[in-house]
XYZ file of C-alpha atoms in Angstrom:
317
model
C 62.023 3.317 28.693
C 65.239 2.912 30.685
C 68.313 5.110 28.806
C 70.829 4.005 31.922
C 73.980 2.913 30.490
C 75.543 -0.099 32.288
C 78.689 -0.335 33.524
C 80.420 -2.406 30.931
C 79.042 0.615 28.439
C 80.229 3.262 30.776
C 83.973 1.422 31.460
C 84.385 1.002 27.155
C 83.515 4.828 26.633
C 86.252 5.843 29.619
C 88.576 3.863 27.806
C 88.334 5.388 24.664
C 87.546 9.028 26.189
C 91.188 8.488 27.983
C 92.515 7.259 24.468
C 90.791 10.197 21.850
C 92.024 12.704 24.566
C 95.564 11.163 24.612
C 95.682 10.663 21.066
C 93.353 13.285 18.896
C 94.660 16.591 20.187
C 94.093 19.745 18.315
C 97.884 19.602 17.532
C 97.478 15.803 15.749
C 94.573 17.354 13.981
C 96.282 20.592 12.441
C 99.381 18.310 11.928
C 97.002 15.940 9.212
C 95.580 18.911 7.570
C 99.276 18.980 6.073
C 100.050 15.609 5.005
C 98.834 14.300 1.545
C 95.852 11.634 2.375
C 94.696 13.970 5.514
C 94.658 10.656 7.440
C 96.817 8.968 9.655
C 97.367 4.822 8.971
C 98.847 4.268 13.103
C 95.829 6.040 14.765
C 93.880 3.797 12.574
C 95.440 0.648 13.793
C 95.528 2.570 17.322
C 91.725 2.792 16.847
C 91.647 -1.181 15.280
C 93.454 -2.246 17.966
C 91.174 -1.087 20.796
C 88.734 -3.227 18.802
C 86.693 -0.107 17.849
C 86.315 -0.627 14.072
C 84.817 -4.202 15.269
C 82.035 -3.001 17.485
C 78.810 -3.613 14.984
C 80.359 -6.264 13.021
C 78.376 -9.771 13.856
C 80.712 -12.183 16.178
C 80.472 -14.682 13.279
C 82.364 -12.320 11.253
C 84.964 -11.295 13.834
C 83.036 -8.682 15.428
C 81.557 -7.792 18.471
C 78.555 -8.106 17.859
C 77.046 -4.422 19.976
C 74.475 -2.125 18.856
C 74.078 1.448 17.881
C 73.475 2.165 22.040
C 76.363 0.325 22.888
C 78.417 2.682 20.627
C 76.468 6.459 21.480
C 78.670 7.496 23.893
C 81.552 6.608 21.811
C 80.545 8.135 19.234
C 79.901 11.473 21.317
C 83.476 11.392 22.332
C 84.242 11.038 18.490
C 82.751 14.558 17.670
C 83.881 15.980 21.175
C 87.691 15.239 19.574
C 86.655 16.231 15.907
C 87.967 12.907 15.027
C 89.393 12.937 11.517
C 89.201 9.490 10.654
C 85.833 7.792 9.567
C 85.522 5.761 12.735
C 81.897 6.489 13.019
C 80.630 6.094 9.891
C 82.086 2.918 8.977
C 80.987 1.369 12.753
C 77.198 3.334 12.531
C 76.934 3.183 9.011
C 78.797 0.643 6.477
C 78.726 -1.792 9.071
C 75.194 -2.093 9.934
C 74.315 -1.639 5.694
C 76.846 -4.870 4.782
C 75.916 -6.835 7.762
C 71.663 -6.237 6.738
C 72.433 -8.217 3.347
C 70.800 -10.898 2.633
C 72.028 -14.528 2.385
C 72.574 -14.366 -1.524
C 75.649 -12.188 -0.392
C 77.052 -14.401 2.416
C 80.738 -15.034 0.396
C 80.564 -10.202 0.195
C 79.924 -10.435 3.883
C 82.176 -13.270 4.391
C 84.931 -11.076 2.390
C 84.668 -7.918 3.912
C 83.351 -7.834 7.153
C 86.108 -9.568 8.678
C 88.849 -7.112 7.354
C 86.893 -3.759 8.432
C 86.704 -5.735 11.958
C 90.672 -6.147 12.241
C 91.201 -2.231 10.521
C 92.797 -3.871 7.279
C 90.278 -2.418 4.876
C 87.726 0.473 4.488
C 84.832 1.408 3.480
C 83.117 4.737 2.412
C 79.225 5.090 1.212
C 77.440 7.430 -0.994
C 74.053 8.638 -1.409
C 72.217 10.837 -4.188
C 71.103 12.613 -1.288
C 74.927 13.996 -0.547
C 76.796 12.967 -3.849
C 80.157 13.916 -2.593
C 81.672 10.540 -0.808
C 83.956 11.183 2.324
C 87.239 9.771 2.725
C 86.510 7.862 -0.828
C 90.664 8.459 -1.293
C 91.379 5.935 1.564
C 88.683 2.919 1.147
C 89.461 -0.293 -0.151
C 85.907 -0.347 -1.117
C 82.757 2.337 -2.417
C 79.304 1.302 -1.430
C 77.254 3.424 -4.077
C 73.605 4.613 -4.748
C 72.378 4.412 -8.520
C 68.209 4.481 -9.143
C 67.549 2.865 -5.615
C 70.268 -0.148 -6.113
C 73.393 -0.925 -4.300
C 76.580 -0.853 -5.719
C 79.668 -2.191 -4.616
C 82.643 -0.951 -6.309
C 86.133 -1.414 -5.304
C 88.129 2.082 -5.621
C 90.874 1.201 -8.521
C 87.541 0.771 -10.705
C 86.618 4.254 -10.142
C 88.299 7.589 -10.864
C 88.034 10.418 -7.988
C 87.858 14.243 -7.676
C 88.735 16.220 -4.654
C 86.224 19.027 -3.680
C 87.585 21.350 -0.995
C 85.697 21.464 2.284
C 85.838 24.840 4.513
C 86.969 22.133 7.051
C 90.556 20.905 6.231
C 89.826 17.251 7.679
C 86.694 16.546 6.107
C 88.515 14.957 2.537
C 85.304 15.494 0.015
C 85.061 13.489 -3.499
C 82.955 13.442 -6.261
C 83.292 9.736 -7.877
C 83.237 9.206 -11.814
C 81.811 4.986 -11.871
C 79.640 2.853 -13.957
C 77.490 0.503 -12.686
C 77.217 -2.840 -13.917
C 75.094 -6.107 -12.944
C 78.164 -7.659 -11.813
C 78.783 -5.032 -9.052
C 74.979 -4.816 -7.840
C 74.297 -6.262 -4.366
C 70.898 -5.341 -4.048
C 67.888 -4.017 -6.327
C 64.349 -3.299 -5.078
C 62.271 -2.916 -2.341
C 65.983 -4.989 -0.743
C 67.833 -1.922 -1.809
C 65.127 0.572 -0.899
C 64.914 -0.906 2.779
C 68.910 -0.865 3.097
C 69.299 2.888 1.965
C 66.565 4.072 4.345
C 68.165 2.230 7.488
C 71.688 3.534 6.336
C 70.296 7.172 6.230
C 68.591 6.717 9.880
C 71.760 5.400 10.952
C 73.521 8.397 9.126
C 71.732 11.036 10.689
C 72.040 9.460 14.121
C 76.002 9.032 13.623
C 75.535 13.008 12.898
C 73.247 13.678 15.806
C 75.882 11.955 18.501
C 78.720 14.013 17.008
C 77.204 17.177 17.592
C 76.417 16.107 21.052
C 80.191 15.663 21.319
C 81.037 19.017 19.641
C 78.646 21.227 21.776
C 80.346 19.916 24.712
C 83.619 20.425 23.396
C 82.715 23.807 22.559
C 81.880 24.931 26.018
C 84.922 23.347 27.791
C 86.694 25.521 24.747
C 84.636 28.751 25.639
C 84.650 28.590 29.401
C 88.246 28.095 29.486
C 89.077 30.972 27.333
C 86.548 32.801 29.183
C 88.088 32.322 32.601
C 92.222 33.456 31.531
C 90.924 36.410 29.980
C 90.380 39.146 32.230
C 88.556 42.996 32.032
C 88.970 45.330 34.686
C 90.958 42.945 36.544
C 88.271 40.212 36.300
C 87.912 37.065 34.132
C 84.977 38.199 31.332
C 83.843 34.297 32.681
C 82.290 35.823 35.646
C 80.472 38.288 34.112
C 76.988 36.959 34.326
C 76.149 38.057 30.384
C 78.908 35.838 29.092
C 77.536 33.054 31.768
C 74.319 33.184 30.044
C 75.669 32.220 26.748
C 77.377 28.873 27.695
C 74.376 28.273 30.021
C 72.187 28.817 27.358
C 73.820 26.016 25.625
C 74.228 23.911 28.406
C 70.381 23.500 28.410
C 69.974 22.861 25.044
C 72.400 19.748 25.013
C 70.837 18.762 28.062
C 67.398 18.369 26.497
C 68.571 16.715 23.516
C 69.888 14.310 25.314
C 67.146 11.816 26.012
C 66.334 12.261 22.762
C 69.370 11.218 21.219
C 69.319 7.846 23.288
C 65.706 7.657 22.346
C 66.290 7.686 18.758
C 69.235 5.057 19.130
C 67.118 2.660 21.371
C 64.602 2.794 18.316
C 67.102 1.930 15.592
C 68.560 -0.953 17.148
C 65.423 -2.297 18.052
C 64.112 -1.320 14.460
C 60.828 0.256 15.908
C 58.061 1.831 13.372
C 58.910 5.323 14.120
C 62.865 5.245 13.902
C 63.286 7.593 10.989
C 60.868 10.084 13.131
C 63.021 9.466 16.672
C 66.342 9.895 14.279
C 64.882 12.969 12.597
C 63.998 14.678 15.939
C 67.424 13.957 17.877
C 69.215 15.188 14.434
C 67.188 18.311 14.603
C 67.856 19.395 18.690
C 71.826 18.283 18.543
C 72.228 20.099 15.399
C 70.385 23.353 17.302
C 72.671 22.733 20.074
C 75.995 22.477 18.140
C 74.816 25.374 15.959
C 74.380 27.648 19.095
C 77.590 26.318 21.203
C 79.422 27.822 17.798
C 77.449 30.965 18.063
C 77.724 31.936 21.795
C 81.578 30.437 21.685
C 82.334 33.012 18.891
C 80.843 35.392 20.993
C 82.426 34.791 23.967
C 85.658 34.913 22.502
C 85.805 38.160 20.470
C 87.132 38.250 17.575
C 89.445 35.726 18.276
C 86.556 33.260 17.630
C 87.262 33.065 13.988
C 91.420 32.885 14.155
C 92.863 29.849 12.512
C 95.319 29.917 15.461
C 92.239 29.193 17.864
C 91.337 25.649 18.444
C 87.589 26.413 18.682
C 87.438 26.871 14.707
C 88.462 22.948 14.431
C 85.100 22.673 15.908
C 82.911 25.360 14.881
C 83.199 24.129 11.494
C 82.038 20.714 12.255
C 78.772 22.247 14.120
């Protein structure tokens, strides 16, 4: 199995690795933790315009038409900026769940696909898994989980409750609805199918973001690491301290081959996905986990200072 990404892959993820670096800085980040929605409308557009929020839609629909490979890397770069917006979810996620529908729902597709493509509308998802829907304050639209069916609601029919996250940009709501036959889209072993794919394609969305945070982490930790000196050295060449970030180093390394293996087999739908998925969750999240660990570490108690951008990320490990 060949993970090489081509160069067309490779040229789309510079481009948006120059952008998210430009654009999501840890200043724009502490900045939205003080506005109202948490969100910002022109990075949105930014992000719409770069054709981003099109990537899994189908080219009949306006999209691009790529896969969940053809996104990874992005999506890596996503959790190595702590993106705010739901970028990642709607492209790995909603888009994949709306597009799976079957004919009977052509005119929903028809309807909605399109505007996530050009940025005009969102989407957020829940599960009974995780009843708390993300970003629900913002979406045009709530795909929802009731006894195995599909629901989907449109957000002036429901009423919302904000539960606060330790994170500041992850906007958390519990959703007061009713379901009715005229807002289900799919019952059955349909709806059964949809929801498993959706949470494969959740936990893999997860899985690449952690990839991006690790790395984030260390570029955080070894910088930090080499401006503070002891006895006239930087505590970065101190071969202890080495051993933490190098001990992390390893760990994303593994899990990388993983990770691509787990995408390959959900965009080409093969019998043990949900295993693949399960396994790259599990060795990102051990990765992420330990970068936050060994970066606390390495930075004293200034680890844990809201002042200190490493906390944006910790909390998203």
């Amino acid at each position: 199995m060949d993970f090489t990404f081509n160069e067309d892959q490779l040229m789309f993820h510079d481009s948006v690795q120059s952008f998210l670096t430009n654009e999501v800085t840890p200043e724009h980040i502490r900045e939205q933790w003080t506005t109202r929605s948490g969100r910002s409308q022109p990075l949105w557009n930014q992000l719409a315009e770069l054709g981003l929020t099109a990537v899994t839609v189908p080219e009949n629909f306006g999209g691009l038409g790529m896969n969940e490979p053809d996104f990874l890397l992005i999506a890596e770069e996503c959790g190595y900026a702590a993106l705010p917006e739901p970028l990642v979810e709607t492209v790995m996620v909603v888009v994949p769940l709306i597009a799976s529908l079957g004919d009977e729902a052509h005119h929903f597709k028809e309807q909605w696909l399109p505007l996530i493509a050009s940025g005009e509308a969102r989407v957020a998802i829940q599960h009974s898994t995780n009843p708390l829907v993300a970003d629900a304050h913002i979406a045009d639209l709530l795909l929802l989980e009731e006894s195995g069916s599909l629901y989907a609601v449109p957000t002036n029919e429901v009423e919302l409750t904000e539960n606060e996250s330790v994170d500041p940009s992850r906007k958390l709501f519990s959703v007061q609805w009713r379901a009715t036959a005229e807002n289900c889209i799919a019952t059955g072993e349909q709806a059964e199918q949809l929801w498993a794919d959706a949470l494969n394609r959740g936990a893999l969305a997860v899985a690449a973001q952690q990839q991006g945070i690790a790395r984030r982490v260390i570029d955080i930790s070894v910088d930090y690491t080499f401006e503070r000196k002891q006895f006239g050295k930087p505590v970065g060449s101190f071969q202890a301290v080495k051993h933490h970030m190098a001990n992390v180093a390893v760990k994303i390394e593994f899990a990388k081959p993983v990770l691509y293996r787990a995408a390959y087999a959900v965009a080409h739908q093969l019998p043990d996905a949900a295993r693949q998925v399960s396994h790259a969750k599990l060795v990102t999240s051990e990765a992420a986990l330990l970068a936050a660990k060994n970066g606390i570490q390495v930075h004293g108690a200034m680890g844990y200072t809201w002042e200190v951008d490493l906390q944006i990320f910790m909390k998203r490990a």
